[in-house]
Structure formats: C-alpha cells, structure tokens
Amino acid sequence: MLLQTVTPVSVLGTTVLLALFLSLTAHVAARNVLGDVDPRRALYVGPLPAVISVVGNAFELPAALILLAALLVDGTMFWWSYEEPRRVVAGITLIHAVVTTLLAGVLILVSVLLASMPG
C-alpha cells in the first residue's frame, strides 16, 4: 500500500487545477448556450465550486451535500458572471455539469489506460 502525505502544497495544487478545469468546462458550457463569449468570465465560475469540493471532502461531508452546494454556487457564479436570466443560467449550469462529468470521465479512462501500458 502506498502511503500518501497531504501537504498544504498538494491541497493548493489540487484546488487550483480543479478550478482551472472547472473554468475550462464553464467556458465550453457558456459558449454552447450563449455563443461567442469572453473566456475570462469563465475564470470567475471555477474557483468557488473547486474550493467547496476540496473543503467538503476534507471534512468528509456527504457527497450529495457537496454536489448540491457546488451546483448552487456554480449557478450563482454563472448568473453573476454572465448576467443572464435564471432560466438560461440553469441551462448553462446543467450543461456545465454534463460537460465536466464527461470530460473528467474521459481523462480518468485515459489515465487508467496509460497506467496499464506494458513495459
């Protein structure tokens, strides 16, 4: 068994990478719904859900509670950043959740394939 040590640098690195990943998928979702949008606006969306995820998992909160909180904050950040009606924001948030799940699944499967390469 591999013993892993949690350090402040590893927590910060995980949070930053997750925030960047969520910002990227937020831009894809917003562009899918709104058309041509400023990619800098998506940078406002990613960090808070990432922090909620990392802190919620650190305190071992139930996954359903973490997911609900992250989705609510995600929608709020879309509303604040893009200034769209709530119905449009709900659509963007749903598409963001789907795009994030699909892309994360692909990345996880690619990493499993690469880890199982012979030699």
Tab-separated table of C-alpha atoms in Angstrom:
chain	number	residue	atom	x	y	z
A	1	MET	CA	0.000	0.000	0.000
A	2	LEU	CA	1.276	3.428	-0.919
A	3	LEU	CA	1.249	5.900	1.958
A	4	GLN	CA	0.350	9.395	0.789
A	5	THR	CA	1.080	12.544	2.730
A	6	VAL	CA	-1.249	15.512	2.444
A	7	THR	CA	0.618	18.803	2.432
A	8	PRO	CA	-0.626	22.363	2.025
A	9	VAL	CA	1.065	22.493	-1.377
A	10	SER	CA	-0.770	19.370	-2.571
A	11	VAL	CA	-4.123	20.756	-1.374
A	12	LEU	CA	-3.451	24.107	-3.040
A	13	GLY	CA	-2.301	22.427	-6.259
A	14	THR	CA	-5.393	20.215	-6.342
A	15	THR	CA	-7.669	23.206	-5.756
A	16	VAL	CA	-6.001	25.320	-8.450
A	17	LEU	CA	-6.042	22.517	-11.034
A	18	LEU	CA	-9.687	21.733	-10.272
A	19	ALA	CA	-10.571	25.444	-10.518
A	20	LEU	CA	-8.852	25.693	-13.912
A	21	PHE	CA	-10.587	22.522	-15.133
A	22	LEU	CA	-13.980	23.818	-13.971
A	23	SER	CA	-13.288	27.194	-15.591
A	24	LEU	CA	-12.449	25.492	-18.884
A	25	THR	CA	-15.629	23.416	-18.830
A	26	ALA	CA	-17.621	26.503	-17.748
A	27	HIS	CA	-16.400	28.311	-20.846
A	28	VAL	CA	-17.386	25.354	-23.035
A	29	ALA	CA	-20.871	25.305	-21.461
A	30	ALA	CA	-21.359	29.076	-21.748
A	31	ARG	CA	-20.157	29.087	-25.335
A	32	ASN	CA	-22.527	26.224	-26.138
A	33	VAL	CA	-25.527	28.189	-24.841
A	34	LEU	CA	-24.600	31.839	-25.428
A	35	GLY	CA	-22.378	31.665	-28.491
A	36	ASP	CA	-19.196	33.743	-28.582
A	37	VAL	CA	-18.365	34.792	-25.004
A	38	ASP	CA	-15.324	36.256	-23.265
A	39	PRO	CA	-13.269	33.334	-21.856
A	40	ARG	CA	-12.143	35.468	-18.899
A	41	ARG	CA	-15.680	35.375	-17.483
A	42	ALA	CA	-15.376	31.609	-17.026
A	43	LEU	CA	-12.427	32.179	-14.690
A	44	TYR	CA	-14.896	33.576	-12.148
A	45	VAL	CA	-17.025	30.420	-12.236
A	46	GLY	CA	-14.459	27.684	-11.466
A	47	PRO	CA	-12.730	28.618	-8.179
A	48	LEU	CA	-15.631	28.572	-5.699
A	49	PRO	CA	-17.023	25.153	-6.685
A	50	ALA	CA	-13.447	23.820	-6.570
A	51	VAL	CA	-12.971	25.155	-3.047
A	52	ILE	CA	-16.322	23.691	-1.980
A	53	SER	CA	-15.300	20.314	-3.351
A	54	VAL	CA	-11.879	20.256	-1.701
A	55	VAL	CA	-13.078	21.591	1.673
A	56	GLY	CA	-16.172	19.368	1.675
A	57	ASN	CA	-14.069	16.290	1.037
A	58	ALA	CA	-11.532	17.349	3.654
A	59	PHE	CA	-14.305	17.479	6.247
A	60	GLU	CA	-15.747	14.195	4.892
A	61	LEU	CA	-19.163	15.712	4.224
A	62	PRO	CA	-21.722	13.629	2.299
A	63	ALA	CA	-21.118	13.696	-1.443
A	64	ALA	CA	-24.721	14.681	-2.177
A	65	LEU	CA	-24.372	17.765	0.038
A	66	ILE	CA	-21.080	18.760	-1.583
A	67	LEU	CA	-22.556	18.302	-5.067
A	68	LEU	CA	-25.675	20.313	-4.231
A	69	ALA	CA	-23.638	23.152	-2.713
A	70	ALA	CA	-21.218	23.184	-5.659
A	71	LEU	CA	-24.070	23.257	-8.200
A	72	LEU	CA	-25.836	26.095	-6.377
A	73	VAL	CA	-22.640	28.136	-6.209
A	74	ASP	CA	-21.857	27.238	-9.823
A	75	GLY	CA	-25.230	28.575	-10.953
A	76	THR	CA	-24.819	31.693	-8.831
A	77	MET	CA	-21.403	32.369	-10.347
A	78	PHE	CA	-22.769	31.891	-13.882
A	79	TRP	CA	-25.580	34.328	-13.078
A	80	TRP	CA	-23.135	36.864	-11.626
A	81	SER	CA	-20.527	36.480	-14.350
A	82	TYR	CA	-22.708	36.351	-17.465
A	83	GLU	CA	-25.732	38.405	-16.276
A	84	GLU	CA	-28.294	36.172	-17.968
A	85	PRO	CA	-31.861	35.281	-16.908
A	86	ARG	CA	-32.204	32.457	-14.387
A	87	ARG	CA	-33.650	30.016	-16.910
A	88	VAL	CA	-30.622	30.481	-19.181
A	89	VAL	CA	-28.300	30.165	-16.172
A	90	ALA	CA	-30.000	26.899	-15.188
A	91	GLY	CA	-29.349	25.558	-18.692
A	92	ILE	CA	-25.721	26.636	-18.642
A	93	THR	CA	-25.249	25.070	-15.210
A	94	LEU	CA	-26.784	21.774	-16.356
A	95	ILE	CA	-24.608	21.710	-19.469
A	96	HIS	CA	-21.573	22.575	-17.326
A	97	ALA	CA	-22.267	19.597	-15.062
A	98	VAL	CA	-22.633	17.272	-18.059
A	99	VAL	CA	-19.520	18.547	-19.868
A	100	THR	CA	-17.467	18.366	-16.663
A	101	THR	CA	-18.613	14.808	-15.951
A	102	LEU	CA	-17.948	13.607	-19.493
A	103	LEU	CA	-14.532	15.238	-19.803
A	104	ALA	CA	-13.471	14.030	-16.342
A	105	GLY	CA	-14.572	10.507	-17.268
A	106	VAL	CA	-12.533	10.589	-20.465
A	107	LEU	CA	-9.454	11.901	-18.639
A	108	ILE	CA	-9.774	9.238	-15.937
A	109	LEU	CA	-10.106	6.454	-18.524
A	110	VAL	CA	-7.112	7.760	-20.485
A	111	SER	CA	-5.028	7.830	-17.297
A	112	VAL	CA	-6.086	4.240	-16.473
A	113	LEU	CA	-5.111	3.132	-19.975
A	114	LEU	CA	-1.755	4.875	-19.740
A	115	ALA	CA	-1.093	3.394	-16.292
A	116	SER	CA	-1.791	-0.111	-17.572
A	117	MET	CA	0.585	0.081	-20.535
A	118	PRO	CA	3.086	-2.758	-20.585
A	119	GLY	CA	6.746	-2.009	-20.161
